[in-house]
Amino acid sequence: MGSDGTTAEVRCVAAVPCWVSLMAHDLDVAKAFYGPLLGWEFEPGPDRFGPYVHAVTGGEAVAGLGAASGGWGMPVAWTSYFGTESADAAADAVRERGATLAVGPLSFDAGRVAFAADPAGAVFGIWEGPLGRARRLDLLGAPVWIELRTPDPFAAALFYGEVFRWDGRDPERFEVRWEHDRVVLRAEGHSVAALAREQAGGPAGLPPHWEVSFAVEDTDAALIRAEELGGTALGPAFDSPYGRVARLQDREGGRFAVISAKP
């Protein structure tokens, strides 16, 4: 058991998005929505910055949910974290490339973290923690696909590639390729994240952002269940090269997606 009381493993994987975290207004409301929808159980997580829990499925911690204290008024949102061997080096690289380092790096039980925005304004996290292997992609409830929606994916790939040192990594474990009109990151033989073109204020009406997709058995059923739990569908479910997707909004306005694997 970790020092924060958790028993499930939390994995930091260098150079790719490997953790996601939601900052909610009301943690109980978030747990009541996401728990039944994604089959999550909850364990206590590090609470240095306010109430925080780990979402657990299949014995693995797959996401964090927190609520900031002190009248925090920012919109509810999911943040994707890139793993790194050095949060300080990554933070320096963010500054050197003209992007915004908003917070940190800060130390806490699970390592060191920082929050930044890329040159187009997409927010992301930086996490230096105990390095591990990428999680299974057949794990229901896990964030199995994370995609940057941005006007210029090639410029974004150059930025993230320099910050997280994509060049020169072991090609047996890490690869960057062009696939299905996206810059795709592959870890240990599996596509895990991508950078795709979308003009700001596009179909989703959002600025550049990282979209988190959680694995479900049946996307259409999950869309219906989300609405029953008080969430909102942001359009009909649709088929993508990576599975059937539905974009959703939770009870407090946090946006995310669910995806079921292609048969």
PDB file of C-alpha atoms in Angstrom:
ATOM      1  CA  MET A   1       0.000   0.000   0.000  1.00  0.00           C
ATOM      2  CA  GLY A   2       1.269   3.466  -0.879  1.00  0.00           C
ATOM      3  CA  SER A   3       1.811   6.228   1.652  1.00  0.00           C
ATOM      4  CA  ASP A   4      -1.490   7.802   0.557  1.00  0.00           C
ATOM      5  CA  GLY A   5      -3.439   4.624   1.348  1.00  0.00           C
ATOM      6  CA  THR A   6      -3.804   3.303  -2.203  1.00  0.00           C
ATOM      7  CA  THR A   7      -3.327  -0.319  -3.196  1.00  0.00           C
ATOM      8  CA  ALA A   8      -3.730  -0.095  -6.997  1.00  0.00           C
ATOM      9  CA  GLU A   9      -0.702   0.572  -9.165  1.00  0.00           C
ATOM     10  CA  VAL A  10      -0.226   4.018 -10.743  1.00  0.00           C
ATOM     11  CA  ARG A  11       1.991   3.977 -13.835  1.00  0.00           C
ATOM     12  CA  CYS A  12       4.146   6.760 -15.227  1.00  0.00           C
ATOM     13  CA  VAL A  13       5.188   6.078 -18.839  1.00  0.00           C
ATOM     14  CA  ALA A  14       7.802   8.397 -20.332  1.00  0.00           C
ATOM     15  CA  ALA A  15       7.003  10.539 -23.409  1.00  0.00           C
ATOM     16  CA  VAL A  16       3.287   9.745 -23.728  1.00  0.00           C
ATOM     17  CA  PRO A  17       0.072  10.770 -21.950  1.00  0.00           C
ATOM     18  CA  CYS A  18      -0.141   8.191 -19.153  1.00  0.00           C
ATOM     19  CA  TRP A  19      -2.440   9.691 -16.511  1.00  0.00           C
ATOM     20  CA  VAL A  20      -5.619  11.759 -16.558  1.00  0.00           C
ATOM     21  CA  SER A  21      -7.154  13.782 -13.778  1.00  0.00           C
ATOM     22  CA  LEU A  22     -10.442  15.617 -13.326  1.00  0.00           C
ATOM     23  CA  MET A  23     -10.798  18.733 -11.187  1.00  0.00           C
ATOM     24  CA  ALA A  24     -14.449  18.830 -10.166  1.00  0.00           C
ATOM     25  CA  HIS A  25     -16.417  21.346  -8.172  1.00  0.00           C
ATOM     26  CA  ASP A  26     -17.990  18.587  -6.064  1.00  0.00           C
ATOM     27  CA  LEU A  27     -16.069  15.337  -5.717  1.00  0.00           C
ATOM     28  CA  ASP A  28     -19.116  13.368  -4.553  1.00  0.00           C
ATOM     29  CA  VAL A  29     -21.058  14.456  -7.643  1.00  0.00           C
ATOM     30  CA  ALA A  30     -18.192  13.361  -9.898  1.00  0.00           C
ATOM     31  CA  LYS A  31     -17.878   9.973  -8.186  1.00  0.00           C
ATOM     32  CA  ALA A  32     -21.634   9.385  -8.428  1.00  0.00           C
ATOM     33  CA  PHE A  33     -21.495  10.043 -12.190  1.00  0.00           C
ATOM     34  CA  TYR A  34     -18.277   8.351 -13.303  1.00  0.00           C
ATOM     35  CA  GLY A  35     -18.418   5.370 -10.937  1.00  0.00           C
ATOM     36  CA  PRO A  36     -21.567   3.793 -12.393  1.00  0.00           C
ATOM     37  CA  LEU A  37     -20.786   4.931 -15.931  1.00  0.00           C
ATOM     38  CA  LEU A  38     -17.267   3.495 -16.159  1.00  0.00           C
ATOM     39  CA  GLY A  39     -17.360   0.792 -13.493  1.00  0.00           C
ATOM     40  CA  TRP A  40     -14.926   2.591 -11.218  1.00  0.00           C
ATOM     41  CA  GLU A  41     -14.227   2.000  -7.566  1.00  0.00           C
ATOM     42  CA  PHE A  42     -12.374   4.675  -5.627  1.00  0.00           C
ATOM     43  CA  GLU A  43      -9.335   4.706  -3.355  1.00  0.00           C
ATOM     44  CA  PRO A  44      -7.836   7.653  -1.470  1.00  0.00           C
ATOM     45  CA  GLY A  45      -5.124   9.521  -3.341  1.00  0.00           C
ATOM     46  CA  PRO A  46      -2.627  12.236  -2.362  1.00  0.00           C
ATOM     47  CA  ASP A  47      -4.591  15.133  -0.885  1.00  0.00           C
ATOM     48  CA  ARG A  48      -1.909  17.792  -0.539  1.00  0.00           C
ATOM     49  CA  PHE A  49      -3.789  20.109  -2.916  1.00  0.00           C
ATOM     50  CA  GLY A  50      -7.319  19.199  -1.799  1.00  0.00           C
ATOM     51  CA  PRO A  51      -9.618  16.131  -1.756  1.00  0.00           C
ATOM     52  CA  TYR A  52      -8.442  13.575  -4.330  1.00  0.00           C
ATOM     53  CA  VAL A  53      -9.208   9.936  -5.146  1.00  0.00           C
ATOM     54  CA  HIS A  54      -7.932   7.353  -7.594  1.00  0.00           C
ATOM     55  CA  ALA A  55     -10.414   5.642  -9.908  1.00  0.00           C
ATOM     56  CA  VAL A  56      -9.691   1.917  -9.962  1.00  0.00           C
ATOM     57  CA  THR A  57     -10.750  -0.764 -12.434  1.00  0.00           C
ATOM     58  CA  GLY A  58      -9.322  -4.230 -12.900  1.00  0.00           C
ATOM     59  CA  GLY A  59      -6.981  -3.640  -9.960  1.00  0.00           C
ATOM     60  CA  GLU A  60      -5.333  -0.664 -11.681  1.00  0.00           C
ATOM     61  CA  ALA A  61      -5.608   3.023 -10.879  1.00  0.00           C
ATOM     62  CA  VAL A  62      -6.625   4.612 -14.187  1.00  0.00           C
ATOM     63  CA  ALA A  63      -7.539   8.217 -13.333  1.00  0.00           C
ATOM     64  CA  GLY A  64      -7.649  10.785 -10.567  1.00  0.00           C
ATOM     65  CA  LEU A  65     -10.589  12.894  -9.422  1.00  0.00           C
ATOM     66  CA  GLY A  66     -10.161  15.894  -7.181  1.00  0.00           C
ATOM     67  CA  ALA A  67     -11.871  19.007  -5.942  1.00  0.00           C
ATOM     68  CA  ALA A  68      -9.837  22.129  -5.314  1.00  0.00           C
ATOM     69  CA  SER A  69     -10.461  23.913  -2.052  1.00  0.00           C
ATOM     70  CA  GLY A  70     -10.934  27.626  -1.480  1.00  0.00           C
ATOM     71  CA  GLY A  71     -13.629  28.732  -3.908  1.00  0.00           C
ATOM     72  CA  TRP A  72     -11.920  27.500  -7.074  1.00  0.00           C
ATOM     73  CA  GLY A  73     -13.919  28.915  -9.974  1.00  0.00           C
ATOM     74  CA  MET A  74     -12.310  27.357 -13.072  1.00  0.00           C
ATOM     75  CA  PRO A  75     -14.404  25.192 -15.396  1.00  0.00           C
ATOM     76  CA  VAL A  76     -14.484  21.469 -14.656  1.00  0.00           C
ATOM     77  CA  ALA A  77     -12.055  19.735 -17.019  1.00  0.00           C
ATOM     78  CA  TRP A  78      -9.973  16.620 -17.587  1.00  0.00           C
ATOM     79  CA  THR A  79      -6.189  17.085 -17.821  1.00  0.00           C
ATOM     80  CA  SER A  80      -3.844  14.646 -19.567  1.00  0.00           C
ATOM     81  CA  TYR A  81      -0.367  14.176 -18.077  1.00  0.00           C
ATOM     82  CA  PHE A  82       2.753  13.226 -20.003  1.00  0.00           C
ATOM     83  CA  GLY A  83       5.230  11.035 -18.179  1.00  0.00           C
ATOM     84  CA  THR A  84       8.830  12.197 -18.067  1.00  0.00           C
ATOM     85  CA  GLU A  85      12.146  11.287 -16.494  1.00  0.00           C
ATOM     86  CA  SER A  86      12.571  14.903 -15.329  1.00  0.00           C
ATOM     87  CA  ALA A  87       9.728  17.346 -14.718  1.00  0.00           C
ATOM     88  CA  ASP A  88      12.240  20.157 -14.321  1.00  0.00           C
ATOM     89  CA  ALA A  89      13.865  19.478 -17.700  1.00  0.00           C
ATOM     90  CA  ALA A  90      10.442  19.263 -19.386  1.00  0.00           C
ATOM     91  CA  ALA A  91       9.324  22.505 -17.714  1.00  0.00           C
ATOM     92  CA  ASP A  92      12.480  24.248 -18.925  1.00  0.00           C
ATOM     93  CA  ALA A  93      11.808  22.974 -22.448  1.00  0.00           C
ATOM     94  CA  VAL A  94       8.255  24.342 -22.314  1.00  0.00           C
ATOM     95  CA  ARG A  95       9.564  27.819 -21.414  1.00  0.00           C
ATOM     96  CA  GLU A  96      12.350  27.702 -23.989  1.00  0.00           C
ATOM     97  CA  ARG A  97       9.835  27.003 -26.754  1.00  0.00           C
ATOM     98  CA  GLY A  98       7.625  29.982 -25.951  1.00  0.00           C
ATOM     99  CA  ALA A  99       4.798  28.044 -24.312  1.00  0.00           C
ATOM    100  CA  THR A 100       3.241  28.696 -20.901  1.00  0.00           C
ATOM    101  CA  LEU A 101       4.296  27.004 -17.697  1.00  0.00           C
ATOM    102  CA  ALA A 102       1.372  27.722 -15.384  1.00  0.00           C
ATOM    103  CA  VAL A 103       2.257  25.829 -12.195  1.00  0.00           C
ATOM    104  CA  GLY A 104       5.271  23.943 -10.847  1.00  0.00           C
ATOM    105  CA  PRO A 105       7.058  21.698 -10.943  1.00  0.00           C
ATOM    106  CA  LEU A 106       5.773  20.775  -7.472  1.00  0.00           C
ATOM    107  CA  SER A 107       6.682  17.751  -5.370  1.00  0.00           C
ATOM    108  CA  PHE A 108       4.091  15.454  -3.816  1.00  0.00           C
ATOM    109  CA  ASP A 109       3.742  11.783  -2.830  1.00  0.00           C
ATOM    110  CA  ALA A 110       3.660  10.418  -6.401  1.00  0.00           C
ATOM    111  CA  GLY A 111       6.564  12.493  -7.726  1.00  0.00           C
ATOM    112  CA  ARG A 112       6.796  15.918  -9.320  1.00  0.00           C
ATOM    113  CA  VAL A 113       4.119  17.602 -11.444  1.00  0.00           C
ATOM    114  CA  ALA A 114       3.683  20.760 -13.485  1.00  0.00           C
ATOM    115  CA  PHE A 115       0.879  22.263 -15.541  1.00  0.00           C
ATOM    116  CA  ALA A 116       1.467  23.943 -18.885  1.00  0.00           C
ATOM    117  CA  ALA A 117      -0.224  25.105 -22.083  1.00  0.00           C
ATOM    118  CA  ASP A 118       1.269  24.451 -25.513  1.00  0.00           C
ATOM    119  CA  PRO A 119       1.754  27.294 -28.038  1.00  0.00           C
ATOM    120  CA  ALA A 120      -1.829  26.841 -29.318  1.00  0.00           C
ATOM    121  CA  GLY A 121      -3.236  26.989 -25.782  1.00  0.00           C
ATOM    122  CA  ALA A 122      -3.980  23.295 -25.094  1.00  0.00           C
ATOM    123  CA  VAL A 123      -3.476  22.537 -21.400  1.00  0.00           C
ATOM    124  CA  PHE A 124      -1.492  19.477 -20.320  1.00  0.00           C
ATOM    125  CA  GLY A 125       0.279  18.100 -17.295  1.00  0.00           C
ATOM    126  CA  ILE A 126       3.849  16.945 -16.748  1.00  0.00           C
ATOM    127  CA  TRP A 127       4.472  14.070 -14.340  1.00  0.00           C
ATOM    128  CA  GLU A 128       7.758  12.681 -13.092  1.00  0.00           C
ATOM    129  CA  GLY A 129       7.088   9.482 -11.168  1.00  0.00           C
ATOM    130  CA  PRO A 130       8.156   5.848 -10.909  1.00  0.00           C
ATOM    131  CA  LEU A 131       8.414   4.678 -14.514  1.00  0.00           C
ATOM    132  CA  GLY A 132       6.445   1.618 -15.617  1.00  0.00           C
ATOM    133  CA  ARG A 133       5.046  -0.114 -18.673  1.00  0.00           C
ATOM    134  CA  ALA A 134       2.013   1.140 -20.569  1.00  0.00           C
ATOM    135  CA  ARG A 135      -1.298  -0.189 -19.223  1.00  0.00           C
ATOM    136  CA  ARG A 136      -3.425  -2.758 -21.006  1.00  0.00           C
ATOM    137  CA  LEU A 137      -5.628  -1.321 -23.718  1.00  0.00           C
ATOM    138  CA  ASP A 138      -8.371  -3.907 -23.143  1.00  0.00           C
ATOM    139  CA  LEU A 139      -9.132  -2.563 -19.664  1.00  0.00           C
ATOM    140  CA  LEU A 140     -12.698  -1.243 -19.505  1.00  0.00           C
ATOM    141  CA  GLY A 141     -12.934   2.147 -17.808  1.00  0.00           C
ATOM    142  CA  ALA A 142      -9.345   3.074 -18.607  1.00  0.00           C
ATOM    143  CA  PRO A 143      -8.337   6.115 -20.725  1.00  0.00           C
ATOM    144  CA  VAL A 144      -7.302   4.135 -23.800  1.00  0.00           C
ATOM    145  CA  TRP A 145      -7.253   6.957 -26.363  1.00  0.00           C
ATOM    146  CA  ILE A 146      -6.097  10.534 -25.786  1.00  0.00           C
ATOM    147  CA  GLU A 147      -6.175  12.947 -28.722  1.00  0.00           C
ATOM    148  CA  LEU A 148      -5.050  16.534 -29.149  1.00  0.00           C
ATOM    149  CA  ARG A 149      -7.512  18.588 -31.192  1.00  0.00           C
ATOM    150  CA  THR A 150      -5.472  21.470 -32.601  1.00  0.00           C
ATOM    151  CA  PRO A 151      -5.270  23.635 -35.765  1.00  0.00           C
ATOM    152  CA  ASP A 152      -1.725  22.509 -36.644  1.00  0.00           C
ATOM    153  CA  PRO A 153      -0.869  18.974 -35.477  1.00  0.00           C
ATOM    154  CA  PHE A 154       2.560  19.109 -37.125  1.00  0.00           C
ATOM    155  CA  ALA A 155       3.606  22.213 -35.199  1.00  0.00           C
ATOM    156  CA  ALA A 156       2.187  20.609 -32.065  1.00  0.00           C
ATOM    157  CA  ALA A 157       4.118  17.397 -32.722  1.00  0.00           C
ATOM    158  CA  LEU A 158       7.331  19.397 -33.064  1.00  0.00           C
ATOM    159  CA  PHE A 159       6.656  21.117 -29.736  1.00  0.00           C
ATOM    160  CA  TYR A 160       5.771  17.979 -27.763  1.00  0.00           C
ATOM    161  CA  GLY A 161       8.532  16.000 -29.462  1.00  0.00           C
ATOM    162  CA  GLU A 162      11.134  18.504 -28.291  1.00  0.00           C
ATOM    163  CA  VAL A 163       9.714  18.785 -24.769  1.00  0.00           C
ATOM    164  CA  PHE A 164       9.460  15.014 -24.231  1.00  0.00           C
ATOM    165  CA  ARG A 165      12.427  13.952 -26.400  1.00  0.00           C
ATOM    166  CA  TRP A 166      10.563  11.759 -28.853  1.00  0.00           C
ATOM    167  CA  ASP A 167      13.606  11.436 -31.124  1.00  0.00           C
ATOM    168  CA  GLY A 168      16.172   8.921 -30.026  1.00  0.00           C
ATOM    169  CA  ARG A 169      13.923   6.795 -27.802  1.00  0.00           C
ATOM    170  CA  ASP A 170      13.979   3.019 -28.058  1.00  0.00           C
ATOM    171  CA  PRO A 171      12.035   2.224 -31.271  1.00  0.00           C
ATOM    172  CA  GLU A 172      11.043  -1.128 -29.795  1.00  0.00           C
ATOM    173  CA  ARG A 173       8.999   0.669 -27.131  1.00  0.00           C
ATOM    174  CA  PHE A 174       8.150   4.058 -28.647  1.00  0.00           C
ATOM    175  CA  GLU A 175       7.228   5.266 -32.131  1.00  0.00           C
ATOM    176  CA  VAL A 176       5.742   8.341 -33.809  1.00  0.00           C
ATOM    177  CA  ARG A 177       3.931   7.736 -37.100  1.00  0.00           C
ATOM    178  CA  TRP A 178       1.393   9.285 -39.497  1.00  0.00           C
ATOM    179  CA  GLU A 179      -1.800   7.229 -39.313  1.00  0.00           C
ATOM    180  CA  HIS A 180      -5.429   7.954 -40.261  1.00  0.00           C
ATOM    181  CA  ASP A 181      -4.686  11.664 -40.871  1.00  0.00           C
ATOM    182  CA  ARG A 182      -3.117  12.007 -37.420  1.00  0.00           C
ATOM    183  CA  VAL A 183       0.304  12.135 -35.817  1.00  0.00           C
ATOM    184  CA  VAL A 184       0.082   9.001 -33.672  1.00  0.00           C
ATOM    185  CA  LEU A 185       2.123   7.999 -30.640  1.00  0.00           C
ATOM    186  CA  ARG A 186       2.690   4.299 -30.123  1.00  0.00           C
ATOM    187  CA  ALA A 187       3.927   2.732 -26.897  1.00  0.00           C
ATOM    188  CA  GLU A 188       5.002  -0.898 -26.775  1.00  0.00           C
ATOM    189  CA  GLY A 189       3.330  -1.686 -30.087  1.00  0.00           C
ATOM    190  CA  HIS A 190      -0.009   0.012 -29.423  1.00  0.00           C
ATOM    191  CA  SER A 191      -1.403   3.351 -30.599  1.00  0.00           C
ATOM    192  CA  VAL A 192      -2.172   5.273 -27.384  1.00  0.00           C
ATOM    193  CA  ALA A 193      -2.504   8.943 -28.349  1.00  0.00           C
ATOM    194  CA  ALA A 194      -2.658  11.218 -31.366  1.00  0.00           C
ATOM    195  CA  LEU A 195      -2.528  14.808 -32.546  1.00  0.00           C
ATOM    196  CA  ALA A 196      -5.347  15.628 -34.992  1.00  0.00           C
ATOM    197  CA  ARG A 197      -6.342  18.710 -36.956  1.00  0.00           C
ATOM    198  CA  GLU A 198      -9.342  20.686 -35.741  1.00  0.00           C
ATOM    199  CA  GLN A 199      -9.817  24.407 -36.081  1.00  0.00           C
ATOM    200  CA  ALA A 200     -10.417  26.280 -32.838  1.00  0.00           C
ATOM    201  CA  GLY A 201     -14.148  26.581 -32.236  1.00  0.00           C
ATOM    202  CA  GLY A 202     -14.762  23.600 -34.543  1.00  0.00           C
ATOM    203  CA  PRO A 203     -17.585  21.059 -34.225  1.00  0.00           C
ATOM    204  CA  ALA A 204     -17.123  20.793 -30.454  1.00  0.00           C
ATOM    205  CA  GLY A 205     -16.937  24.574 -30.087  1.00  0.00           C
ATOM    206  CA  LEU A 206     -13.731  24.296 -28.071  1.00  0.00           C
ATOM    207  CA  PRO A 207     -10.258  25.831 -28.208  1.00  0.00           C
ATOM    208  CA  PRO A 208      -7.319  23.430 -28.733  1.00  0.00           C
ATOM    209  CA  HIS A 209      -7.471  20.704 -26.096  1.00  0.00           C
ATOM    210  CA  TRP A 210      -6.556  17.124 -25.231  1.00  0.00           C
ATOM    211  CA  GLU A 211      -9.649  14.894 -25.430  1.00  0.00           C
ATOM    212  CA  VAL A 212      -9.724  11.846 -23.131  1.00  0.00           C
ATOM    213  CA  SER A 213     -11.605   8.728 -24.289  1.00  0.00           C
ATOM    214  CA  PHE A 214     -12.414   5.969 -21.804  1.00  0.00           C
ATOM    215  CA  ALA A 215     -12.956   2.366 -22.877  1.00  0.00           C
ATOM    216  CA  VAL A 216     -16.485   0.978 -22.641  1.00  0.00           C
ATOM    217  CA  GLU A 217     -18.012  -2.249 -23.861  1.00  0.00           C
ATOM    218  CA  ASP A 218     -20.821  -0.550 -25.812  1.00  0.00           C
ATOM    219  CA  THR A 219     -20.567   3.128 -26.765  1.00  0.00           C
ATOM    220  CA  ASP A 220     -24.255   3.574 -27.551  1.00  0.00           C
ATOM    221  CA  ALA A 221     -25.289   2.014 -24.242  1.00  0.00           C
ATOM    222  CA  ALA A 222     -22.764   4.193 -22.390  1.00  0.00           C
ATOM    223  CA  LEU A 223     -24.204   7.317 -24.023  1.00  0.00           C
ATOM    224  CA  ILE A 224     -27.678   6.395 -22.773  1.00  0.00           C
ATOM    225  CA  ARG A 225     -26.327   5.593 -19.306  1.00  0.00           C
ATOM    226  CA  ALA A 226     -24.487   8.941 -19.135  1.00  0.00           C
ATOM    227  CA  GLU A 227     -27.735  10.774 -19.815  1.00  0.00           C
ATOM    228  CA  GLU A 228     -29.519   8.705 -17.149  1.00  0.00           C
ATOM    229  CA  LEU A 229     -26.829   9.788 -14.673  1.00  0.00           C
ATOM    230  CA  GLY A 230     -27.356  13.469 -15.478  1.00  0.00           C
ATOM    231  CA  GLY A 231     -24.751  13.936 -18.181  1.00  0.00           C
ATOM    232  CA  THR A 232     -25.209  15.287 -21.700  1.00  0.00           C
ATOM    233  CA  ALA A 233     -24.451  13.811 -25.118  1.00  0.00           C
ATOM    234  CA  LEU A 234     -22.558  16.293 -27.303  1.00  0.00           C
ATOM    235  CA  GLY A 235     -23.839  14.674 -30.480  1.00  0.00           C
ATOM    236  CA  PRO A 236     -24.611  11.188 -31.754  1.00  0.00           C
ATOM    237  CA  ALA A 237     -22.130   8.325 -31.437  1.00  0.00           C
ATOM    238  CA  PHE A 238     -19.898   7.865 -34.490  1.00  0.00           C
ATOM    239  CA  ASP A 239     -17.355   5.421 -35.871  1.00  0.00           C
ATOM    240  CA  SER A 240     -13.663   6.379 -35.911  1.00  0.00           C
ATOM    241  CA  PRO A 241     -10.579   4.467 -37.104  1.00  0.00           C
ATOM    242  CA  TYR A 242     -10.004   3.462 -33.471  1.00  0.00           C
ATOM    243  CA  GLY A 243     -13.520   2.463 -32.455  1.00  0.00           C
ATOM    244  CA  ARG A 244     -17.003   3.824 -31.898  1.00  0.00           C
ATOM    245  CA  VAL A 245     -16.941   7.143 -30.049  1.00  0.00           C
ATOM    246  CA  ALA A 246     -19.422   9.306 -28.161  1.00  0.00           C
ATOM    247  CA  ARG A 247     -18.507  12.746 -26.843  1.00  0.00           C
ATOM    248  CA  LEU A 248     -20.117  13.532 -23.508  1.00  0.00           C
ATOM    249  CA  GLN A 249     -20.342  16.116 -20.767  1.00  0.00           C
ATOM    250  CA  ASP A 250     -20.598  15.231 -17.087  1.00  0.00           C
ATOM    251  CA  ARG A 251     -23.015  16.790 -14.591  1.00  0.00           C
ATOM    252  CA  GLU A 252     -20.682  19.738 -13.904  1.00  0.00           C
ATOM    253  CA  GLY A 253     -19.679  20.412 -17.521  1.00  0.00           C
ATOM    254  CA  GLY A 254     -16.485  18.347 -17.808  1.00  0.00           C
ATOM    255  CA  ARG A 255     -16.066  17.050 -21.349  1.00  0.00           C
ATOM    256  CA  PHE A 256     -14.739  13.608 -22.243  1.00  0.00           C
ATOM    257  CA  ALA A 257     -15.457  10.727 -24.619  1.00  0.00           C
ATOM    258  CA  VAL A 258     -16.124   7.014 -24.461  1.00  0.00           C
ATOM    259  CA  ILE A 259     -14.916   4.519 -27.037  1.00  0.00           C
ATOM    260  CA  SER A 260     -15.592   0.861 -27.732  1.00  0.00           C
ATOM    261  CA  ALA A 261     -13.098  -1.178 -29.717  1.00  0.00           C
ATOM    262  CA  LYS A 262     -13.776  -2.052 -33.315  1.00  0.00           C
ATOM    263  CA  PRO A 263     -15.083  -5.631 -33.684  1.00  0.00           C
TER     264      PRO A 263
END
